[in-house]
Tab-separated table of C-alpha atoms and ligand atoms in Angstrom:
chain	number	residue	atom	x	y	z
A	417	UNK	CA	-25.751	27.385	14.565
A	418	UNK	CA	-23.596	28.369	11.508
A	419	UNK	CA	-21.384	30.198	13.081
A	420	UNK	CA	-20.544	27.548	15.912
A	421	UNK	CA	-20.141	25.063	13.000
A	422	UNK	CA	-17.794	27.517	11.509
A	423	UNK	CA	-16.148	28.070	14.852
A	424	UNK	CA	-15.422	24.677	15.985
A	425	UNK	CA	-14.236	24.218	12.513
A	426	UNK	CA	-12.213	26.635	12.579
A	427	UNK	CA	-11.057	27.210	16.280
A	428	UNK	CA	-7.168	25.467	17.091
A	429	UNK	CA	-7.875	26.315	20.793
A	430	UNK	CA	-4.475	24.980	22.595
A	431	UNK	CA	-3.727	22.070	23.788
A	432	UNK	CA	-6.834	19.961	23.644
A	433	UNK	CA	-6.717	15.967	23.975
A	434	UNK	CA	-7.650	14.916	20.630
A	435	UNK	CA	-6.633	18.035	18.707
A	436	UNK	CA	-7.798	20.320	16.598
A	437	UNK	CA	-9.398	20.530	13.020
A	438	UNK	CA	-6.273	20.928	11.724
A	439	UNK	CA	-3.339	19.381	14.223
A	440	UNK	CA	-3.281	16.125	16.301
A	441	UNK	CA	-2.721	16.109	20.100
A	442	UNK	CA	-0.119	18.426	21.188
A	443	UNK	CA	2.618	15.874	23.317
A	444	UNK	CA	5.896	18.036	22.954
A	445	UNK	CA	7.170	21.534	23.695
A	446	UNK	CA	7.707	22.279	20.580
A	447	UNK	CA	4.410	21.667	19.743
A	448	UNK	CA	2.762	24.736	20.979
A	449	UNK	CA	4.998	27.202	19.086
A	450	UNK	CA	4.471	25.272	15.553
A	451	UNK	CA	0.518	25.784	16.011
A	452	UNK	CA	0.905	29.195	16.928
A	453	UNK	CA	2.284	29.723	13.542
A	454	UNK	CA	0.375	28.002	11.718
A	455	UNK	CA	-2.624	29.528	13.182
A	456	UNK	CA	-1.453	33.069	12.537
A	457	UNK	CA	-0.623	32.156	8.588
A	458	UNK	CA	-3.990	30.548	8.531
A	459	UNK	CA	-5.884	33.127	10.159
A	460	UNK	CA	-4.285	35.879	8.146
A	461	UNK	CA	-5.027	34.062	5.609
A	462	UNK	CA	-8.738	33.868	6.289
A	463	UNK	CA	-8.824	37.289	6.700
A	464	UNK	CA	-7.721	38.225	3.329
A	465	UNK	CA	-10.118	36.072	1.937
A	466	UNK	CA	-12.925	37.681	3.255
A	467	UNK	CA	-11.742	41.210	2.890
A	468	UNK	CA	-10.624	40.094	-0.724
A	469	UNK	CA	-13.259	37.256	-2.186
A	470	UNK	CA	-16.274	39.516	-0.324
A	471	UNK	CA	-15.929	42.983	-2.145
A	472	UNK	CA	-14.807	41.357	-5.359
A	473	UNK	CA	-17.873	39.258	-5.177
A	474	UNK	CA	-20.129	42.558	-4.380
A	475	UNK	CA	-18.272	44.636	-7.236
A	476	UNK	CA	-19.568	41.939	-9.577
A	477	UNK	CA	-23.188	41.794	-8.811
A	478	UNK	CA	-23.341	45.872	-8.608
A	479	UNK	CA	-21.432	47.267	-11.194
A	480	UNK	CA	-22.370	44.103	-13.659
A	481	UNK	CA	-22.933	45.223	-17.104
A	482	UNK	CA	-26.794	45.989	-17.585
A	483	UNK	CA	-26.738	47.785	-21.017
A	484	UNK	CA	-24.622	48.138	-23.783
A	485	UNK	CA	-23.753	51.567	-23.282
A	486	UNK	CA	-19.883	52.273	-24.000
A	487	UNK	CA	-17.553	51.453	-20.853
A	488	UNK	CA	-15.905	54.538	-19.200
A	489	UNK	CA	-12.270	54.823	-18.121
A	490	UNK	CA	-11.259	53.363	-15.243
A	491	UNK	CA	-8.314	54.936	-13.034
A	492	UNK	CA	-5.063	54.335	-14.508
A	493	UNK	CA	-3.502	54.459	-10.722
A	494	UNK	CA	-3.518	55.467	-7.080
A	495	UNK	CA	-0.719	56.530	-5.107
A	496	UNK	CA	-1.965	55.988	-1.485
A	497	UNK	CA	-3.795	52.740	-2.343
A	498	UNK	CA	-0.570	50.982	-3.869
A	499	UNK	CA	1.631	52.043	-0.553
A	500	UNK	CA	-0.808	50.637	1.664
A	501	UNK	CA	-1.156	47.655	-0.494
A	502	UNK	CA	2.752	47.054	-0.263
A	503	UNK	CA	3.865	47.935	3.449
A	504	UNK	CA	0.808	46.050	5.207
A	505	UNK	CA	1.552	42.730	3.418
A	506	UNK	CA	5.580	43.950	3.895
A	507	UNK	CA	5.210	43.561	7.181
A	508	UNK	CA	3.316	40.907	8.057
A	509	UNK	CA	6.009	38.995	5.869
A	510	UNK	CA	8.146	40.065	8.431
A	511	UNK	CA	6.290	39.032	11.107
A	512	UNK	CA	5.779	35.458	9.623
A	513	UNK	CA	9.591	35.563	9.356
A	514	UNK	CA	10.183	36.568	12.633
A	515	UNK	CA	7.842	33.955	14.362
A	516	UNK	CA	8.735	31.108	11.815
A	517	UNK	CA	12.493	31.643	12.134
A	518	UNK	CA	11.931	31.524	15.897
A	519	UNK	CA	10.371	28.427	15.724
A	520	UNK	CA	12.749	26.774	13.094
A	521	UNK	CA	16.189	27.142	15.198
A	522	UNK	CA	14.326	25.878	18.574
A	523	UNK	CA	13.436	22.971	16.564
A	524	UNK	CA	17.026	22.981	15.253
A	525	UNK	CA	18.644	23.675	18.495
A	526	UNK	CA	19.033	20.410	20.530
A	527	UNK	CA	19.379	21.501	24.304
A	528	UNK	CA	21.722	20.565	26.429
A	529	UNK	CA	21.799	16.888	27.894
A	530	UNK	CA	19.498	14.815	25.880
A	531	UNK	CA	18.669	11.372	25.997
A	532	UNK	CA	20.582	10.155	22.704
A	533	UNK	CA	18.994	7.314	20.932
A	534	UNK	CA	20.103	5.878	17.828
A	535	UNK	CA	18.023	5.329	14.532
A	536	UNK	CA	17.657	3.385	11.540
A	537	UNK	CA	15.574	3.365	8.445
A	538	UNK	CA	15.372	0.580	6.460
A	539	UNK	CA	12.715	-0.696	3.472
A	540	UNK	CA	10.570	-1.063	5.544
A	541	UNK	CA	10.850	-0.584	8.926
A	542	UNK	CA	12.631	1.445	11.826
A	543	UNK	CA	15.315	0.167	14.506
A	544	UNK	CA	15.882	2.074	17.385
A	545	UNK	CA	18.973	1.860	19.492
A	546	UNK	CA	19.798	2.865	22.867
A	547	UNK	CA	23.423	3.106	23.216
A	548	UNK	CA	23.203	4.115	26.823
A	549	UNK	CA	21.129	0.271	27.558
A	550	UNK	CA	22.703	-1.366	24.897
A	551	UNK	CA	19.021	-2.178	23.962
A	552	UNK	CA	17.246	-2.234	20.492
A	553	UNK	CA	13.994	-1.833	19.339
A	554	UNK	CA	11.883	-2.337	16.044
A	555	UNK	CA	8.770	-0.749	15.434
A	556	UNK	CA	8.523	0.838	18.386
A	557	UNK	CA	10.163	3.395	20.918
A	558	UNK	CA	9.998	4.144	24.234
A	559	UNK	CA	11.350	7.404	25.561
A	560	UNK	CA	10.477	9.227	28.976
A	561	UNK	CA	8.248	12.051	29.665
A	562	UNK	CA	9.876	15.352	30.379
A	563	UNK	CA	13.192	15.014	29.189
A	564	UNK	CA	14.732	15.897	26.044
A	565	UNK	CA	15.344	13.203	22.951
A	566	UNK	CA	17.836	13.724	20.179
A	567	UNK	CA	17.380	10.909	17.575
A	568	UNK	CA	20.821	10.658	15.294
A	569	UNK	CA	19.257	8.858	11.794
A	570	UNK	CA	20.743	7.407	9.049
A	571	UNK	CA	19.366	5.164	6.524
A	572	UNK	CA	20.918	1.652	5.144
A	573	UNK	CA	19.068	2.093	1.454
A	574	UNK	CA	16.865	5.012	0.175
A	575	UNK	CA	15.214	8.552	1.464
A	576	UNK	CA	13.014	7.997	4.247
A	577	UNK	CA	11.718	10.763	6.483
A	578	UNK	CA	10.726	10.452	9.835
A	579	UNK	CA	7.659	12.083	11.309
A	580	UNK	CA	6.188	12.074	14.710
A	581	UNK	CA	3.116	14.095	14.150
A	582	UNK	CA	1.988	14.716	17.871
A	583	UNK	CA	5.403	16.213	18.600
A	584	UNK	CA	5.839	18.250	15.012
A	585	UNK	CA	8.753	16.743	14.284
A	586	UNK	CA	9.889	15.547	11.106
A	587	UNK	CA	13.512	14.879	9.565
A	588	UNK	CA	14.256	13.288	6.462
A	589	UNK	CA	16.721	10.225	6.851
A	590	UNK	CA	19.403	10.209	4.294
A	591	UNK	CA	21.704	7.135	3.380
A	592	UNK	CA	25.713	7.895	3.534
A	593	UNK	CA	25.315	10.674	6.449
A	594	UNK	CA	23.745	11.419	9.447
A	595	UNK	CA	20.680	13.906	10.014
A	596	UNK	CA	19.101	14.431	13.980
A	597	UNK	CA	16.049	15.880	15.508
A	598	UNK	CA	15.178	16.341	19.153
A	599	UNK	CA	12.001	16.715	21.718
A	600	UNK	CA	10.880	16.510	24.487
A	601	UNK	CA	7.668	14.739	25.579
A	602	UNK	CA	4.941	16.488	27.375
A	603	UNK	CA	2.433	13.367	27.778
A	604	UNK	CA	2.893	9.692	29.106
A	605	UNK	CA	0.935	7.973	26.185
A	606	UNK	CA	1.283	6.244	22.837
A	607	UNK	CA	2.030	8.488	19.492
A	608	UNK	CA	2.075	7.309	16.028
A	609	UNK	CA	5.509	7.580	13.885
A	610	UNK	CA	5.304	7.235	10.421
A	611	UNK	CA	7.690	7.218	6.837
A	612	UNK	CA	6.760	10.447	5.087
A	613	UNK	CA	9.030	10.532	2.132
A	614	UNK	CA	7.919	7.747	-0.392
A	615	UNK	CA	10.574	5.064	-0.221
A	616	UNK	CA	9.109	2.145	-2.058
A	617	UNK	CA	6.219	-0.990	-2.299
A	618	UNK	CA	5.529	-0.819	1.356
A	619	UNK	CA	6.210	2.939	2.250
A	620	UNK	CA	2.678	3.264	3.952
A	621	UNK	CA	3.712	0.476	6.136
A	622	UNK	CA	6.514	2.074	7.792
A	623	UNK	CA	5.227	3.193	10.822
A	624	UNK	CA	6.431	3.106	14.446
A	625	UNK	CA	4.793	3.752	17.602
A	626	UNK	CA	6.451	6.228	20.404
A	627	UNK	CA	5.919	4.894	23.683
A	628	UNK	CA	6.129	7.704	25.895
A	629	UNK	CA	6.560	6.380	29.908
A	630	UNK	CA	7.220	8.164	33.576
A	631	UNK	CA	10.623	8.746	34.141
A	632	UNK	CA	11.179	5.991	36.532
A	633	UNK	CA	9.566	3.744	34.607
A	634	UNK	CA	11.849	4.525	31.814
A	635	UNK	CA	14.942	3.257	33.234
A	636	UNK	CA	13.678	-0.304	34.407
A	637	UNK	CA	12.298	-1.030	30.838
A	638	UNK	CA	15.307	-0.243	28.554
A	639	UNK	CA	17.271	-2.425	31.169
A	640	UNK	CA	14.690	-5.467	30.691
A	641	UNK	CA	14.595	-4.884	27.131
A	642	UNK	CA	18.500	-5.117	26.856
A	643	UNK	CA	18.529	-8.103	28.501
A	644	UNK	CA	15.421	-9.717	27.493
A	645	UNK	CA	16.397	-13.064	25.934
A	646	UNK	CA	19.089	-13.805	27.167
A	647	UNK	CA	18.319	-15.861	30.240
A	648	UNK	CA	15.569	-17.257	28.224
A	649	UNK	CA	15.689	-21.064	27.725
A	650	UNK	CA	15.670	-22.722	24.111
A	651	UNK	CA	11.276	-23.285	24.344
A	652	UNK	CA	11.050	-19.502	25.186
A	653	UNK	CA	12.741	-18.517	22.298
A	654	UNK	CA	9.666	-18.624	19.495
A	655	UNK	CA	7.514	-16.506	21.092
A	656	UNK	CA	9.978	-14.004	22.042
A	657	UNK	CA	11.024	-13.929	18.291
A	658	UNK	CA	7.402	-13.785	16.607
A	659	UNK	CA	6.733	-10.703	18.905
A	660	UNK	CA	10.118	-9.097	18.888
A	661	UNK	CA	12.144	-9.883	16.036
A	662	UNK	CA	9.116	-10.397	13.147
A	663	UNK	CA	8.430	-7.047	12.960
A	664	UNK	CA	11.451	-6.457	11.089
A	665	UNK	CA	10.526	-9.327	8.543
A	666	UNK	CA	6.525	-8.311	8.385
A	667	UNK	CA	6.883	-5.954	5.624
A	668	UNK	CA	7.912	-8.896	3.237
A	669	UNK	CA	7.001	-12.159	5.077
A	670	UNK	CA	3.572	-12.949	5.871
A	671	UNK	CA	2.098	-15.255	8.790
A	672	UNK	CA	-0.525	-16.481	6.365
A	673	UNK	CA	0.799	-18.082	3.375
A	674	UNK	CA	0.406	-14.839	0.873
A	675	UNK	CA	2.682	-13.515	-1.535
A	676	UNK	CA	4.809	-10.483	-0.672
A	677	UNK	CA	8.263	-8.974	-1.564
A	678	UNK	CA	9.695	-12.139	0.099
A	679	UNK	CA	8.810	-15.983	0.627
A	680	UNK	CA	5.682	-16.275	3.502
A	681	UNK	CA	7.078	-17.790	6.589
A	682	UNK	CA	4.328	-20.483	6.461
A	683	UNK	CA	6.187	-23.523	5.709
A	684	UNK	CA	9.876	-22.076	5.259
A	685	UNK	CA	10.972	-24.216	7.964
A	686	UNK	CA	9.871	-27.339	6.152
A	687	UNK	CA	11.053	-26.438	2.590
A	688	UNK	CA	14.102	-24.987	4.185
A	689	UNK	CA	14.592	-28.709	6.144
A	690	UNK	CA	13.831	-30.686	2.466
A	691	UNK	CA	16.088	-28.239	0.669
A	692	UNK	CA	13.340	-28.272	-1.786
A	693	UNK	CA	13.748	-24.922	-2.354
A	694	UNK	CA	15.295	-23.488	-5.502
A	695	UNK	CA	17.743	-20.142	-6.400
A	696	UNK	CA	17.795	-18.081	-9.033
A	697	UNK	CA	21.286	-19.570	-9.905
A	698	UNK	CA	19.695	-22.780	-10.538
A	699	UNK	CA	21.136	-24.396	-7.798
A	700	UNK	CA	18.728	-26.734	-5.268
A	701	UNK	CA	18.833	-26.399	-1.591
A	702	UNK	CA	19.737	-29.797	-0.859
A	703	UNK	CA	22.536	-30.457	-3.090
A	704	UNK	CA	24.277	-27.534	0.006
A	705	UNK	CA	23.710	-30.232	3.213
A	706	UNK	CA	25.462	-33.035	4.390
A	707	UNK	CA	29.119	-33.320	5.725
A	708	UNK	CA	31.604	-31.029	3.759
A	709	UNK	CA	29.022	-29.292	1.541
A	710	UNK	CA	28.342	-25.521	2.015
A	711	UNK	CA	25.679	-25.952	4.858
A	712	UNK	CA	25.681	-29.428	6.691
A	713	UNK	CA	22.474	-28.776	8.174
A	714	UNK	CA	19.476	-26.450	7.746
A	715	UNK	CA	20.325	-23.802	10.221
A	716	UNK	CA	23.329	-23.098	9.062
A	717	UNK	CA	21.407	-21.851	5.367
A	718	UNK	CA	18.894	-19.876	7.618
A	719	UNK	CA	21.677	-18.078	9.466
A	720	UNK	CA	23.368	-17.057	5.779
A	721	UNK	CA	20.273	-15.868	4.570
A	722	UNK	CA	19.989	-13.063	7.176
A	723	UNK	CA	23.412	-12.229	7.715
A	724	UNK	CA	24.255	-12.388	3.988
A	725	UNK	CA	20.912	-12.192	2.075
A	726	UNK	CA	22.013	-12.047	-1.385
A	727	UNK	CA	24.294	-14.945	-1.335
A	728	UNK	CA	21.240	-17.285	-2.476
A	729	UNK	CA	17.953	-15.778	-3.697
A	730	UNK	CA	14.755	-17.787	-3.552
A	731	UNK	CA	13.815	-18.518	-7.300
A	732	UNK	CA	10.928	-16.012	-8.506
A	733	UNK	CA	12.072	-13.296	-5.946
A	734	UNK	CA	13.723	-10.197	-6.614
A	735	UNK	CA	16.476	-10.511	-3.538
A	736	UNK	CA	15.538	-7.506	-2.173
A	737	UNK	CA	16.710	-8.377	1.414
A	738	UNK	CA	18.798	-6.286	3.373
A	739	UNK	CA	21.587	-8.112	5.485
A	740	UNK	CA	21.272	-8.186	9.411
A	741	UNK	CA	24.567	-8.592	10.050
A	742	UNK	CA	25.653	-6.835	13.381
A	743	UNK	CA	21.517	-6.381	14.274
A	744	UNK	CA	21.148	-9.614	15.592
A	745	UNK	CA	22.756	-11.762	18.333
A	746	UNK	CA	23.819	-15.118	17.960
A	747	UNK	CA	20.793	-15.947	20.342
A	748	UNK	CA	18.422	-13.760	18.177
A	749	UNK	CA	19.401	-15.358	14.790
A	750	UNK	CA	18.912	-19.262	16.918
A	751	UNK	CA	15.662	-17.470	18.190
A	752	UNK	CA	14.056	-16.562	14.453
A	753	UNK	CA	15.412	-20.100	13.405
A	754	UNK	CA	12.753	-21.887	16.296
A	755	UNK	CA	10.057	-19.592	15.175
A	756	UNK	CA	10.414	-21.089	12.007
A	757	UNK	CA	10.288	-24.264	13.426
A	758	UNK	CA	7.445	-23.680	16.053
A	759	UNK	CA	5.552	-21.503	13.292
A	760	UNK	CA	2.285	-23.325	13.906
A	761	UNK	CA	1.992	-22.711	17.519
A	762	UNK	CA	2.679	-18.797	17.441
A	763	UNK	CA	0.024	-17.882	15.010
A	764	UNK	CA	-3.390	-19.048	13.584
A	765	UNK	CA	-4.116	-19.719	9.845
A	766	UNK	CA	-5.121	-16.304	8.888
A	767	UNK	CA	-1.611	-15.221	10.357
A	768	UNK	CA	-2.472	-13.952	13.663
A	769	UNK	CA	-0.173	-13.693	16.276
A	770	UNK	CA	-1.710	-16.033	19.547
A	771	UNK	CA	0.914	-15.729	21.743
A	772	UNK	CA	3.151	-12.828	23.818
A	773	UNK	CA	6.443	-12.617	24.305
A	774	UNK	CA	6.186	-14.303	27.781
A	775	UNK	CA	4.505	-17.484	25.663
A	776	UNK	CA	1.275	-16.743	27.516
A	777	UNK	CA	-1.273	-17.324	24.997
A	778	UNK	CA	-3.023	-13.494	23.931
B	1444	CUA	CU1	10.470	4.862	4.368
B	1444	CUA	CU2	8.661	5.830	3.229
């Protein structure tokens, strides 16, 4: 019983659905040559343990001191013993070397021909571009199975790191240059991606999911997805933007009325339509409409805001907004604008989202 306990525990048998003790599900082809070494450090490891911890632990019970008769000598040194202590650990260095290094430039090594997609990092969220569909996403990516992925990442503020643990893949993202990282899918399926280099308030939040699809599946999506909203008429715009476009706001803008790094969307579109609101500058909303003034309508203030963030910042907030300018089409920016205004329909009062994309109700 104890030693299948132990073994399960301890066994990182291949490429098993859910994983092992110590690794999630294998989904890349990298993935099998990472385990391998760290299964040899960590069974090497155990072994020393027990060969170590075990005799030391004997030594201590046997040769205990019982009396208080004077201590003898003990051996001042021993040739043989200290050679065979130095070249066994020598070369099983070498041999992590050997198999790490291996590992390090495949993972370094982008092959030939891969599918080139285009990333972001942001406080706190990810955009992923597809230069090849023209097509963006947020909070999500969708890449085919079997063919190789090279992600080119940059940041537009601080550190970030990006990490795909099912595929053992992990880059930091760097603002002011460019850093990449490539695999290739094994598994059709869903894998988490996640921020692993603290970057702020809402760090833990910064997660992505990899949508992993057939091949010929791949090709129809990113060519709906690049063309998504644009036949869409004026009343299919809100729920298109709640479910596509929000997820870059979420991290500061709630659904339900709380406080966060940024005003909550519940309500905006009415204080925004009042010009009620107040800046930091001391300046009121309102006194910006009407014909001539900075605005002349309510939009137009709504539009500013994401393009050009810092221009007016909401009284009691930090104006910590990053601009969108050059992320969004015109139609995406008029899109957000009528989820402001259609707020009520798209979500329920603890913030839920009620509808998809389509407008059918979820
Ligand atoms: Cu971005 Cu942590």
């Amino acid at each position: 019983m104890t030693l299948w306990i132990t073994t399960s525990l301890l066994m990182t048998a291949p490429s098993t659905a859910s994983g092992t003790f110590w690794m999630p599900e294998q989904a890349s082809t990298v993935a099998n040559s990472v385990d391998f070494t760290f299964d040899l450090i960590t069974w090497i490891s155990y072994f020393f343990f027990v060969v170590i911890v075990g005799p030391m632990i004997f030594f201590m019970v046997k040769y205990r001191r019982k009396t208080h008769s004077p201590t003898t000598e003990g051996p001042t040194h021993n040739t043989p013993i200290e050679i065979i202590w130095t070249v066994i650990p020598l070369l099983l260095v070498i041999v992590i070397f050997v198999v790490g290094m291996r590992g390090y430039l495949n993972l370094q090594e982008a092959p030939e021909g891969c599918y080139e997609v285009s990333v972001t990092a942001q406080t706190w969220f990810w955009t992923f571009d597809h230069p090849e569909y023209g097509a963006t996403q947020v909070g999500e990516l969708t890449v085919p199975v079997g063919k190789p992925v090279r992600l080119l990442m940059t940041s537009n503020d601080f550190l970030h790191s990006l990490w795909v643990p099912s595929f053992r893949v992990k880059m930091d993202v760097i603002p002011g240059r460019f850093t990449s990282l490539w695999f290739e899918a094994t598994k059709v399926g869903d894998y988490q991606l996640l921020c692993t280099e603290y970057c702020g308030k809402d760090h833990s939040k910064m997660q992505a999911i990899v949508h992993v699809v057939p091949e010929d599946e791949f090709d129809a999506r990113m060519v709906k997805l690049a063309s998504e909203y644009e036949d869409m008429s004026i009343e299919q715009l809100p729920a298109y933007a709640i479910n596509r476009l929000y997820n870059r706001c979420q991290s500061c803008h709630t659904l339900d009325g709380s406080e966060s790094t940024g005003p909550s969307f519940v309500g905006l579109w009415d204080r925004v339509n009042s010009g009620e609101v107040g800046f930091t500058s001391g300046e009121i909303l309102s006194s910006l409409y009407g014909e001539g003034s900075e605005y002349v309508i309510p939009e137009n203030y709504i539009r500013t805001s994401l393009l050009n963030p810092q221009k007016h910042i909401v009284k009691s907030y930090l104006g910590a907004m990053p601009s969108f300018q050059g992320q969004l089409k015109e139609k995406q920016i008029l899109a957000i604008i009528e989820m402001f205004k259609h707020l009520d329909e798209l979500v329920d009062a603890d913030g839920t989202i009620t509808v998809n994309s389509d407008g059918t109700p979820r």
